[in-house]
Amino acid sequence: MFRTRASLRADLLALGLRPGDAVLVHAAMRGVGPLLNGPDALIGALSDAVGPDGTVLGYADWDSVHTDLMDEQGRVLPEWRDHVPGFDPARSRAVRMNGAYPEFLRTTPGARRSGNPGASVVALGGQAEWFTADHPLDYGYGPGSPFAKLVEAGGRVLMVGAPLDTATLLHHAEHLAWVPGKRVLRYETPFATPAGVEWRWTEEFDTSEPVVDGLAEDYFAEIIRAFLAAGTGVRGSIGGAAGVLMDAAPLCAFGVAWIEERLGTA
């Protein structure tokens, strides 16, 4: 049985999404079930649910393998350097490991994308320009990032069949938490310019694994389960997928406190 844009909109409203919401969505499309018009049906339903003043967001990252070609100092090896394309927010693909949703959202007419390659966010709707503007190139999950803006704006996080440990907002909580021993990465990033590829040194907390030792690999899921167990957030169904809707500011604050309580403050 096909799910439609209208049926998904009804599911989203029943879960608690409202007109004017800014919502960061993580979606596992297969779990939603067969869709009439594929992932575009979900994107359309999200846009319908939040209305013209609302904003639908997705974590895009960047589908580039240049980080696998780096030496220990964070420079791409000479034999590969001239072949690596630069990051272009308007053209570079969203990372494939995050599923179909971010790339479909990125290519939806009117969508905007922020300029930090690895932390890039796509936004569609009333505040898309604001969310994606001026994304810091260093520490792209910290202040000034789309994640910080989501908290500031009273936005929300929606999981549509996606594993709970993929909730990217909690990288912002990692950034904010006062704990010693955070791993820092420093590496060169290629950017597309009219003059060709330009390389820039970038510094970032390591988001490829827990930012400090002593945390489980999927500890974001632990945080969200504890958050939901405390009576915050709501669960429901979106098509055939499990849906979880959470307010961004309380989730981020809970994540910061959870990390600091377990690892101590610096």
Coordinates of C-alpha atoms in Angstrom, one line a residue:
M1 CA 0.0 0.0 0.0
F2 CA 1.4 3.4 -1.0
R3 CA 1.7 6.2 1.4
T4 CA 0.9 9.6 0.0
R5 CA 1.9 13.2 0.7
A6 CA -1.5 13.8 2.3
S7 CA -1.3 10.7 4.5
L8 CA 2.2 11.5 5.7
R9 CA 1.1 15.1 6.5
A10 CA -1.7 13.7 8.6
D11 CA 0.8 11.5 10.5
L12 CA 3.1 14.4 11.1
L13 CA 0.4 16.6 12.5
A14 CA -0.8 13.8 14.7
L15 CA 2.7 13.4 16.0
G16 CA 2.7 17.1 17.0
L17 CA 4.4 19.0 14.1
R18 CA 2.9 22.4 13.7
P19 CA 2.8 25.3 11.3
G20 CA 5.8 27.6 11.8
D21 CA 8.0 24.9 13.2
A22 CA 11.6 24.6 12.2
V23 CA 12.4 20.9 12.2
L24 CA 15.7 19.0 11.6
V25 CA 14.7 15.7 10.2
H26 CA 16.6 12.4 10.1
A27 CA 14.8 9.8 7.9
A28 CA 15.3 6.2 6.9
M29 CA 13.1 6.2 3.9
R30 CA 12.7 2.4 3.6
G31 CA 11.1 2.3 7.0
V32 CA 8.4 4.7 5.9
G33 CA 7.2 2.2 3.3
P34 CA 6.3 2.5 -0.4
L35 CA 5.7 6.2 -1.2
L36 CA 3.8 7.7 -4.1
N37 CA 6.5 9.9 -5.5
G38 CA 9.2 8.6 -3.3
P39 CA 11.1 10.7 -0.8
D40 CA 9.6 13.9 -2.4
A41 CA 6.3 12.8 -0.8
L42 CA 7.9 13.0 2.7
I43 CA 9.5 16.4 1.9
G44 CA 6.2 17.7 0.6
A45 CA 4.4 16.4 3.6
L46 CA 6.9 18.1 6.0
S47 CA 6.6 21.4 4.1
D48 CA 2.8 21.2 4.2
A49 CA 2.8 20.4 7.9
V50 CA 5.1 23.4 8.9
G51 CA 3.6 25.7 6.3
P52 CA 5.2 28.6 4.5
D53 CA 6.6 30.2 7.7
G54 CA 8.2 26.9 8.8
T55 CA 11.5 25.4 7.8
V56 CA 12.4 21.8 7.0
L57 CA 16.1 20.9 7.6
G58 CA 18.4 18.0 6.9
Y59 CA 22.0 17.1 7.7
A60 CA 23.8 16.9 4.4
D61 CA 27.5 16.5 5.2
W62 CA 29.5 16.0 2.0
D63 CA 29.9 13.0 -0.2
S64 CA 33.7 13.2 -0.6
V65 CA 36.3 10.6 0.2
H66 CA 39.3 13.0 0.3
T67 CA 39.6 12.5 4.1
D68 CA 40.6 8.9 3.4
L69 CA 43.5 10.2 1.3
M70 CA 45.2 12.3 4.0
D71 CA 48.6 11.9 5.7
E72 CA 49.0 12.2 9.4
Q73 CA 49.2 16.0 9.2
G74 CA 45.8 16.2 7.6
R75 CA 47.0 17.0 4.0
V76 CA 45.8 15.0 1.0
L77 CA 48.6 13.0 -0.5
P78 CA 50.4 14.6 -3.4
E79 CA 49.4 12.0 -5.9
W80 CA 45.7 12.7 -5.2
R81 CA 45.7 16.4 -4.5
D82 CA 45.1 17.7 -8.0
H83 CA 42.2 15.3 -8.5
V84 CA 40.1 16.2 -5.5
P85 CA 37.1 18.4 -6.4
G86 CA 36.4 21.4 -4.1
F87 CA 33.3 21.7 -2.0
D88 CA 30.5 23.7 -3.7
P89 CA 27.3 24.1 -1.5
A90 CA 25.1 24.4 -4.6
R91 CA 26.5 21.3 -6.4
S92 CA 28.3 18.9 -4.1
R93 CA 26.3 15.8 -3.2
A94 CA 25.1 15.1 0.3
V95 CA 26.8 12.1 1.9
R96 CA 25.2 8.9 0.8
M97 CA 25.5 7.1 4.2
N98 CA 22.8 9.4 5.5
G99 CA 20.3 7.9 3.1
A100 CA 18.2 9.5 0.3
Y101 CA 16.5 12.2 2.3
P102 CA 19.3 14.9 2.5
E103 CA 20.1 14.7 -1.2
F104 CA 16.4 14.9 -2.2
L105 CA 16.0 17.8 0.1
R106 CA 19.1 19.5 -1.2
T107 CA 17.8 19.3 -4.8
T108 CA 14.3 20.5 -4.0
P109 CA 13.7 23.9 -5.7
G110 CA 14.2 26.7 -3.1
A111 CA 16.4 24.7 -0.8
R112 CA 19.6 26.3 0.6
R113 CA 22.7 24.7 1.9
S114 CA 25.2 26.0 4.5
G115 CA 28.9 26.5 3.6
N116 CA 30.7 24.2 6.1
P117 CA 31.4 21.0 4.1
G118 CA 31.4 18.3 6.8
A119 CA 28.7 19.9 9.0
S120 CA 26.6 21.3 6.1
V121 CA 22.8 21.6 6.6
V122 CA 20.1 21.9 4.0
A123 CA 17.1 24.0 4.7
L124 CA 13.8 24.6 2.8
G125 CA 11.1 27.1 3.8
G126 CA 10.6 30.4 5.5
Q127 CA 13.9 30.7 7.4
A128 CA 16.1 28.7 5.0
E129 CA 18.4 31.6 4.3
W130 CA 18.9 32.5 8.0
F131 CA 19.6 28.9 9.0
T132 CA 22.2 28.3 6.3
A133 CA 24.0 31.7 6.3
D134 CA 27.4 32.3 7.8
H135 CA 28.1 28.7 8.9
P136 CA 31.5 28.8 10.6
L137 CA 34.2 26.8 8.8
D138 CA 35.9 25.9 12.0
Y139 CA 33.9 24.1 14.8
G140 CA 30.9 23.8 12.5
Y141 CA 28.7 22.3 15.2
G142 CA 29.3 25.1 17.7
P143 CA 28.0 28.7 18.0
G144 CA 26.7 30.3 14.8
S145 CA 26.0 26.9 13.2
P146 CA 22.6 25.8 12.0
F147 CA 22.4 23.5 15.0
A148 CA 22.9 26.5 17.4
K149 CA 20.3 28.4 15.4
L150 CA 17.9 25.5 15.7
V151 CA 18.2 25.7 19.5
E152 CA 18.0 29.5 19.4
A153 CA 14.8 29.5 17.3
G154 CA 13.0 27.0 19.5
G155 CA 13.2 24.4 16.7
R156 CA 12.6 20.7 16.8
V157 CA 14.2 17.4 15.9
L158 CA 12.3 14.6 14.1
M159 CA 13.5 11.1 13.7
V160 CA 11.6 9.2 11.0
G161 CA 12.6 5.6 11.3
A162 CA 16.2 6.7 11.7
P163 CA 18.5 5.2 14.4
L164 CA 18.5 7.4 17.5
D165 CA 22.2 7.6 17.5
T166 CA 22.1 9.6 14.2
A167 CA 20.6 12.7 15.9
T168 CA 23.1 15.3 14.7
L169 CA 22.0 18.0 17.1
L170 CA 23.9 16.1 19.8
H171 CA 27.2 17.0 18.2
H172 CA 26.3 20.6 19.2
A173 CA 25.8 19.3 22.8
E174 CA 29.3 17.6 22.5
H175 CA 30.7 21.0 21.5
L176 CA 29.1 22.8 24.4
A177 CA 29.8 20.3 27.1
W178 CA 32.7 21.2 29.5
V179 CA 34.7 18.0 29.6
P180 CA 38.4 17.4 29.3
G181 CA 40.1 15.5 26.5
K182 CA 38.0 16.2 23.5
R183 CA 39.6 15.0 20.4
V184 CA 40.4 17.8 17.9
L185 CA 41.0 17.2 14.2
R186 CA 43.0 19.6 12.0
Y187 CA 43.0 19.0 8.3
E188 CA 42.9 20.7 4.9
T189 CA 39.6 21.2 3.1
P190 CA 39.2 21.9 -0.6
F191 CA 36.7 24.6 -1.7
A192 CA 35.5 25.3 -5.2
T193 CA 36.2 28.9 -6.3
P194 CA 36.1 30.6 -9.7
A195 CA 39.9 30.4 -9.8
G196 CA 39.9 26.7 -9.0
V197 CA 40.2 24.6 -5.9
E198 CA 41.5 26.4 -2.8
W199 CA 42.7 24.5 0.2
R200 CA 42.0 25.8 3.7
W201 CA 43.0 24.4 7.1
T202 CA 40.0 23.4 9.2
E203 CA 39.8 22.6 12.9
E204 CA 36.9 20.6 14.4
F205 CA 36.1 18.3 17.3
D206 CA 36.2 14.7 16.1
T207 CA 32.6 13.7 15.3
S208 CA 33.4 10.4 13.7
E209 CA 33.3 8.7 17.1
P210 CA 32.5 9.9 20.7
V211 CA 34.4 13.1 21.2
V212 CA 36.0 11.8 24.4
D213 CA 37.0 8.3 25.7
G214 CA 34.6 6.6 28.0
L215 CA 31.4 6.8 26.0
A216 CA 29.7 4.1 24.0
E217 CA 29.9 4.4 20.2
D218 CA 26.1 4.8 20.1
Y219 CA 25.8 7.0 23.2
F220 CA 23.6 9.5 21.4
A221 CA 20.9 6.8 21.5
E222 CA 21.4 6.5 25.2
I223 CA 20.9 10.2 25.7
I224 CA 17.7 10.2 23.6
R225 CA 16.3 7.2 25.4
A226 CA 16.9 8.8 28.7
F227 CA 15.4 12.1 27.4
L228 CA 12.2 10.3 26.3
A229 CA 12.1 8.3 29.6
A230 CA 12.0 11.6 31.5
G231 CA 8.7 12.4 29.8
T232 CA 9.9 14.7 27.1
G233 CA 9.4 14.2 23.4
V234 CA 6.7 12.2 21.7
R235 CA 6.6 8.9 19.8
G236 CA 4.3 7.9 17.0
S237 CA 4.2 6.6 13.5
I238 CA 5.0 8.2 10.1
G239 CA 3.9 5.9 7.5
G240 CA 5.4 2.6 8.5
A241 CA 8.2 4.2 10.4
A242 CA 8.6 4.9 14.1
G243 CA 8.6 8.7 14.6
V244 CA 10.2 10.6 17.5
L245 CA 9.6 14.4 17.8
M246 CA 11.7 16.4 20.3
D247 CA 12.2 20.0 21.1
A248 CA 15.8 21.0 20.2
A249 CA 16.6 23.3 23.2
P250 CA 15.6 20.8 25.9
L251 CA 17.3 17.9 24.1
C252 CA 20.5 19.9 23.7
A253 CA 20.6 21.0 27.3
F254 CA 19.8 17.4 28.4
G255 CA 22.7 16.1 26.3
V256 CA 25.1 18.6 27.7
A257 CA 24.2 17.7 31.3
W258 CA 24.3 14.0 30.5
I259 CA 27.8 14.2 29.1
E260 CA 29.1 16.5 31.9
E261 CA 27.6 14.3 34.7
R262 CA 29.4 11.3 33.4
L263 CA 32.8 12.8 32.5
G264 CA 33.2 15.7 34.8
T265 CA 33.8 19.3 34.0
A266 CA 37.1 20.8 32.8

